[in-house]
Amino acid sequence: GASGSGKSTLVSLLSRLRDPDAGCVRINGVDIRSFTLDSLRSHVGVVGQHPVLFDGTLRQNLKLGAPMASDEALAEACGRAGLDEWLERLPRGLDTAVVAAGAQFSGGERQRLCIARALLVDAPILVLDEATSSIEPRAEGLLHSALEPVFRSRTTLAIAHRLSTVQAADRIVVLEDGAIVGGGRHEDLLSGSAAYRRFLGAFGEAHS
């Protein structure tokens, strides 16, 4: 959906940053309001469009949600997020200091770091809220290929403008003005959803 259609609002409902005015959000049929906030949020990993880093080292930032994670798990998460070569170029590697919320890093580098942090938590639900918007399209494609095994092993919600980010999804949900106006696989929506075709046309995406 376009900006303002309600995509990020759905994420805030899932993680209970806000509660619905009517109805409820369920995970495996259970109203999420029956969980403690700590329990709910430990099962949902969220990577947003504007990644948040804290003063400290890269290692401390990556292990924020999984302080007991092994070096092997940390290395695997960095590899999945495409950080290996970048970390090798840093003189201090994972012990590099993060200052001013990571202002010394590019937007794409910060997004990759936050993806690695979410992977290290290994939550059964992973939400990518425009999480690759600062990564150029070719590199984004390589990143998604590396993350494919991760996507298959958990529920992944990918919120995006780019068709390439969601085209292979099991189900695409189309939002317009705060309402769901279509759902299905890419091929089905091309033939059956005028809203989906309008959206692709507005953002210059090919209809095939």
C-alpha positions as a Markdown table, in Angstrom:
| # | Residue | x | y | z |
|---|---|---|---|---|
| 1 | Gly | 0.0 | 0.0 | 0.0 |
| 2 | Ala | 0.9 | 3.6 | -0.4 |
| 3 | Ser | 2.2 | 5.8 | 2.5 |
| 4 | Gly | -0.6 | 6.4 | 5.0 |
| 5 | Ser | -2.6 | 3.4 | 4.0 |
| 6 | Gly | -2.2 | 1.7 | 7.4 |
| 7 | Lys | 0.8 | -0.7 | 7.0 |
| 8 | Ser | 2.8 | 0.5 | 10.0 |
| 9 | Thr | -0.4 | 0.8 | 12.1 |
| 10 | Leu | -0.8 | -2.9 | 11.7 |
| 11 | Val | 2.7 | -3.5 | 13.1 |
| 12 | Ser | 2.0 | -1.2 | 16.1 |
| 13 | Leu | -1.2 | -3.3 | 16.8 |
| 14 | Leu | 0.7 | -6.6 | 16.6 |
| 15 | Ser | 3.4 | -5.4 | 19.1 |
| 16 | Arg | 0.7 | -3.6 | 21.2 |
| 17 | Leu | 2.2 | -0.2 | 20.9 |
| 18 | Arg | -1.5 | 0.6 | 20.5 |
| 19 | Asp | -4.7 | -1.5 | 20.9 |
| 20 | Pro | -7.6 | -1.7 | 18.5 |
| 21 | Asp | -10.7 | 0.3 | 19.1 |
| 22 | Ala | -12.8 | -2.7 | 18.1 |
| 23 | Gly | -12.1 | -6.3 | 17.4 |
| 24 | Cys | -8.8 | -8.0 | 18.4 |
| 25 | Val | -5.5 | -9.2 | 17.1 |
| 26 | Arg | -4.8 | -13.0 | 17.5 |
| 27 | Ile | -1.7 | -15.2 | 17.3 |
| 28 | Asn | -2.6 | -18.8 | 16.8 |
| 29 | Gly | -6.2 | -17.9 | 17.7 |
| 30 | Val | -5.3 | -16.3 | 21.0 |
| 31 | Asp | -6.0 | -12.6 | 21.7 |
| 32 | Ile | -2.6 | -11.0 | 22.1 |
| 33 | Arg | -4.0 | -9.0 | 25.1 |
| 34 | Ser | -4.0 | -12.2 | 27.1 |
| 35 | Phe | -0.1 | -12.3 | 26.9 |
| 36 | Thr | 2.2 | -10.2 | 29.0 |
| 37 | Leu | 3.9 | -7.5 | 27.0 |
| 38 | Asp | 7.3 | -9.0 | 27.7 |
| 39 | Ser | 6.1 | -12.4 | 26.4 |
| 40 | Leu | 4.4 | -11.0 | 23.4 |
| 41 | Arg | 7.4 | -8.8 | 22.3 |
| 42 | Ser | 9.9 | -11.6 | 22.9 |
| 43 | His | 8.0 | -13.5 | 20.2 |
| 44 | Val | 7.9 | -10.6 | 17.6 |
| 45 | Gly | 11.0 | -9.2 | 16.1 |
| 46 | Val | 10.6 | -5.9 | 14.3 |
| 47 | Val | 13.0 | -4.1 | 12.0 |
| 48 | Gly | 11.7 | -0.7 | 11.0 |
| 49 | Gln | 12.5 | 1.8 | 8.2 |
| 50 | His | 14.4 | 4.0 | 10.6 |
| 51 | Pro | 16.7 | 1.7 | 12.5 |
| 52 | Val | 17.7 | 2.5 | 16.1 |
| 53 | Leu | 21.3 | 2.0 | 17.3 |
| 54 | Phe | 22.6 | 2.9 | 20.7 |
| 55 | Asp | 26.0 | 4.2 | 22.0 |
| 56 | Gly | 28.3 | 1.3 | 22.7 |
| 57 | Thr | 29.9 | -1.2 | 20.4 |
| 58 | Leu | 28.4 | -3.0 | 17.4 |
| 59 | Arg | 28.6 | -6.2 | 19.4 |
| 60 | Gln | 26.6 | -4.7 | 22.2 |
| 61 | Asn | 24.0 | -3.4 | 19.8 |
| 62 | Leu | 23.6 | -6.7 | 18.0 |
| 63 | Lys | 23.3 | -8.7 | 21.2 |
| 64 | Leu | 20.8 | -6.2 | 22.8 |
| 65 | Gly | 17.9 | -8.6 | 22.6 |
| 66 | Ala | 19.9 | -11.8 | 23.0 |
| 67 | Pro | 22.8 | -11.0 | 25.4 |
| 68 | Met | 23.6 | -14.7 | 25.9 |
| 69 | Ala | 23.9 | -15.5 | 22.1 |
| 70 | Ser | 27.0 | -17.4 | 21.1 |
| 71 | Asp | 29.7 | -16.0 | 18.8 |
| 72 | Glu | 28.7 | -18.6 | 16.2 |
| 73 | Ala | 25.0 | -17.4 | 16.3 |
| 74 | Leu | 26.3 | -13.8 | 16.1 |
| 75 | Ala | 28.4 | -14.6 | 13.1 |
| 76 | Glu | 25.6 | -16.4 | 11.3 |
| 77 | Ala | 23.2 | -13.5 | 11.9 |
| 78 | Cys | 25.8 | -11.0 | 10.5 |
| 79 | Gly | 26.3 | -13.3 | 7.5 |
| 80 | Arg | 22.6 | -13.6 | 6.7 |
| 81 | Ala | 22.3 | -9.8 | 6.9 |
| 82 | Gly | 25.2 | -9.3 | 4.5 |
| 83 | Leu | 27.6 | -7.7 | 7.0 |
| 84 | Asp | 30.6 | -10.0 | 6.7 |
| 85 | Glu | 32.7 | -8.0 | 4.2 |
| 86 | Trp | 31.7 | -4.7 | 5.7 |
| 87 | Leu | 32.8 | -5.8 | 9.2 |
| 88 | Glu | 36.1 | -7.1 | 7.8 |
| 89 | Arg | 36.8 | -3.6 | 6.5 |
| 90 | Leu | 36.3 | -2.0 | 10.0 |
| 91 | Pro | 39.6 | -2.0 | 11.9 |
| 92 | Arg | 37.9 | -3.0 | 15.2 |
| 93 | Gly | 35.1 | -5.2 | 13.6 |
| 94 | Leu | 32.3 | -5.9 | 16.0 |
| 95 | Asp | 34.2 | -3.8 | 18.7 |
| 96 | Thr | 33.7 | -0.7 | 16.6 |
| 97 | Ala | 32.2 | 2.1 | 18.7 |
| 98 | Val | 28.7 | 3.3 | 17.8 |
| 99 | Val | 28.3 | 7.1 | 18.4 |
| 100 | Ala | 25.4 | 9.5 | 17.9 |
| 101 | Ala | 22.9 | 6.6 | 17.2 |
| 102 | Gly | 25.2 | 5.2 | 14.4 |
| 103 | Ala | 25.4 | 8.5 | 12.5 |
| 104 | Gln | 28.8 | 7.3 | 11.1 |
| 105 | Phe | 27.1 | 4.5 | 9.2 |
| 106 | Ser | 24.9 | 4.8 | 6.1 |
| 107 | Gly | 21.2 | 4.1 | 6.2 |
| 108 | Gly | 21.6 | 0.7 | 4.5 |
| 109 | Glu | 24.4 | -0.3 | 7.0 |
| 110 | Arg | 22.2 | 0.6 | 9.9 |
| 111 | Gln | 19.3 | -1.4 | 8.4 |
| 112 | Arg | 21.5 | -4.4 | 8.0 |
| 113 | Leu | 22.7 | -4.2 | 11.5 |
| 114 | Cys | 19.1 | -4.1 | 12.8 |
| 115 | Ile | 18.2 | -7.0 | 10.6 |
| 116 | Ala | 21.1 | -9.0 | 12.1 |
| 117 | Arg | 20.0 | -8.0 | 15.6 |
| 118 | Ala | 16.4 | -9.2 | 14.9 |
| 119 | Leu | 17.8 | -12.5 | 13.5 |
| 120 | Leu | 19.9 | -13.1 | 16.6 |
| 121 | Val | 16.7 | -12.8 | 18.8 |
| 122 | Asp | 15.3 | -15.6 | 16.6 |
| 123 | Ala | 11.6 | -14.7 | 17.3 |
| 124 | Pro | 9.0 | -16.9 | 15.6 |
| 125 | Ile | 7.4 | -13.8 | 14.1 |
| 126 | Leu | 9.6 | -11.4 | 12.1 |
| 127 | Val | 8.3 | -8.0 | 10.9 |
| 128 | Leu | 10.2 | -6.1 | 8.3 |
| 129 | Asp | 8.6 | -2.6 | 8.1 |
| 130 | Glu | 10.3 | -1.0 | 5.1 |
| 131 | Ala | 13.4 | -2.6 | 6.6 |
| 132 | Thr | 15.4 | -2.6 | 3.3 |
| 133 | Ser | 14.3 | 0.8 | 1.9 |
| 134 | Ser | 17.8 | 2.3 | 2.2 |
| 135 | Ile | 19.5 | -0.7 | 0.5 |
| 136 | Glu | 19.9 | -0.4 | -3.3 |
| 137 | Pro | 17.7 | -2.8 | -5.3 |
| 138 | Arg | 20.4 | -5.2 | -6.5 |
| 139 | Ala | 21.8 | -5.6 | -3.0 |
| 140 | Glu | 18.3 | -6.0 | -1.6 |
| 141 | Gly | 17.7 | -8.9 | -3.9 |
| 142 | Leu | 20.9 | -10.6 | -2.7 |
| 143 | Leu | 19.9 | -9.9 | 0.9 |
| 144 | His | 16.5 | -11.5 | 0.4 |
| 145 | Ser | 18.0 | -14.6 | -1.2 |
| 146 | Ala | 20.3 | -15.0 | 1.9 |
| 147 | Leu | 17.3 | -14.5 | 4.2 |
| 148 | Glu | 15.0 | -17.0 | 2.3 |
| 149 | Pro | 15.8 | -19.9 | 4.8 |
| 150 | Val | 14.9 | -17.6 | 7.7 |
| 151 | Phe | 11.6 | -16.6 | 6.1 |
| 152 | Arg | 10.7 | -20.2 | 5.6 |
| 153 | Ser | 11.2 | -21.1 | 9.2 |
| 154 | Arg | 8.9 | -18.5 | 10.8 |
| 155 | Thr | 6.0 | -16.1 | 10.1 |
| 156 | Thr | 7.4 | -13.1 | 8.2 |
| 157 | Leu | 5.5 | -9.9 | 7.6 |
| 158 | Ala | 7.2 | -7.7 | 5.0 |
| 159 | Ile | 5.8 | -4.2 | 4.6 |
| 160 | Ala | 7.1 | -2.5 | 1.6 |
| 161 | His | 6.6 | -0.1 | -1.4 |
| 162 | Arg | 8.9 | -2.2 | -3.7 |
| 163 | Leu | 7.2 | -5.0 | -5.6 |
| 164 | Ser | 10.5 | -7.0 | -5.5 |
| 165 | Thr | 10.3 | -7.1 | -1.7 |
| 166 | Val | 6.9 | -8.9 | -1.6 |
| 167 | Gln | 6.4 | -10.5 | -5.0 |
| 168 | Ala | 7.4 | -14.0 | -3.8 |
| 169 | Ala | 5.3 | -13.9 | -0.6 |
| 170 | Asp | 2.8 | -16.6 | 0.1 |
| 171 | Arg | 0.1 | -13.9 | 0.5 |
| 172 | Ile | 0.1 | -10.2 | -0.3 |
| 173 | Val | -2.3 | -8.0 | 1.4 |
| 174 | Val | -3.2 | -4.7 | -0.3 |
| 175 | Leu | -4.2 | -1.7 | 1.9 |
| 176 | Glu | -5.9 | 1.5 | 0.8 |
| 177 | Asp | -7.1 | 4.2 | 3.1 |
| 178 | Gly | -6.9 | 2.1 | 6.2 |
| 179 | Ala | -8.8 | -0.9 | 4.8 |
| 180 | Ile | -7.8 | -4.2 | 3.2 |
| 181 | Val | -8.9 | -4.1 | -0.4 |
| 182 | Gly | -7.2 | -7.3 | -1.8 |
| 183 | Gly | -5.2 | -10.3 | -0.9 |
| 184 | Gly | -3.5 | -13.3 | -2.5 |
| 185 | Arg | -0.4 | -14.1 | -4.5 |
| 186 | His | 1.1 | -11.6 | -7.0 |
| 187 | Glu | -0.3 | -13.4 | -10.1 |
| 188 | Asp | -3.8 | -13.6 | -8.6 |
| 189 | Leu | -3.8 | -9.9 | -7.6 |
| 190 | Leu | -2.6 | -8.8 | -11.1 |
| 191 | Ser | -5.7 | -10.4 | -12.6 |
| 192 | Gly | -8.2 | -9.8 | -9.8 |
| 193 | Ser | -7.4 | -6.6 | -8.0 |
| 194 | Ala | -7.7 | -3.2 | -9.7 |
| 195 | Ala | -6.3 | -1.5 | -6.5 |
| 196 | Tyr | -3.1 | -3.6 | -6.8 |
| 197 | Arg | -2.7 | -2.8 | -10.4 |
| 198 | Arg | -3.2 | 0.9 | -9.7 |
| 199 | Phe | -0.6 | 0.7 | -6.9 |
| 200 | Leu | 2.0 | -0.9 | -9.1 |
| 201 | Gly | 1.3 | 1.6 | -11.9 |
| 202 | Ala | 1.7 | 4.6 | -9.4 |
| 203 | Phe | 5.1 | 3.4 | -8.4 |
| 204 | Gly | 6.3 | 2.5 | -11.9 |
| 205 | Glu | 6.3 | -1.3 | -11.4 |
| 206 | Ala | 5.9 | -3.7 | -14.2 |
| 207 | His | 2.7 | -5.7 | -14.3 |
| 208 | Ser | 4.4 | -9.0 | -15.0 |
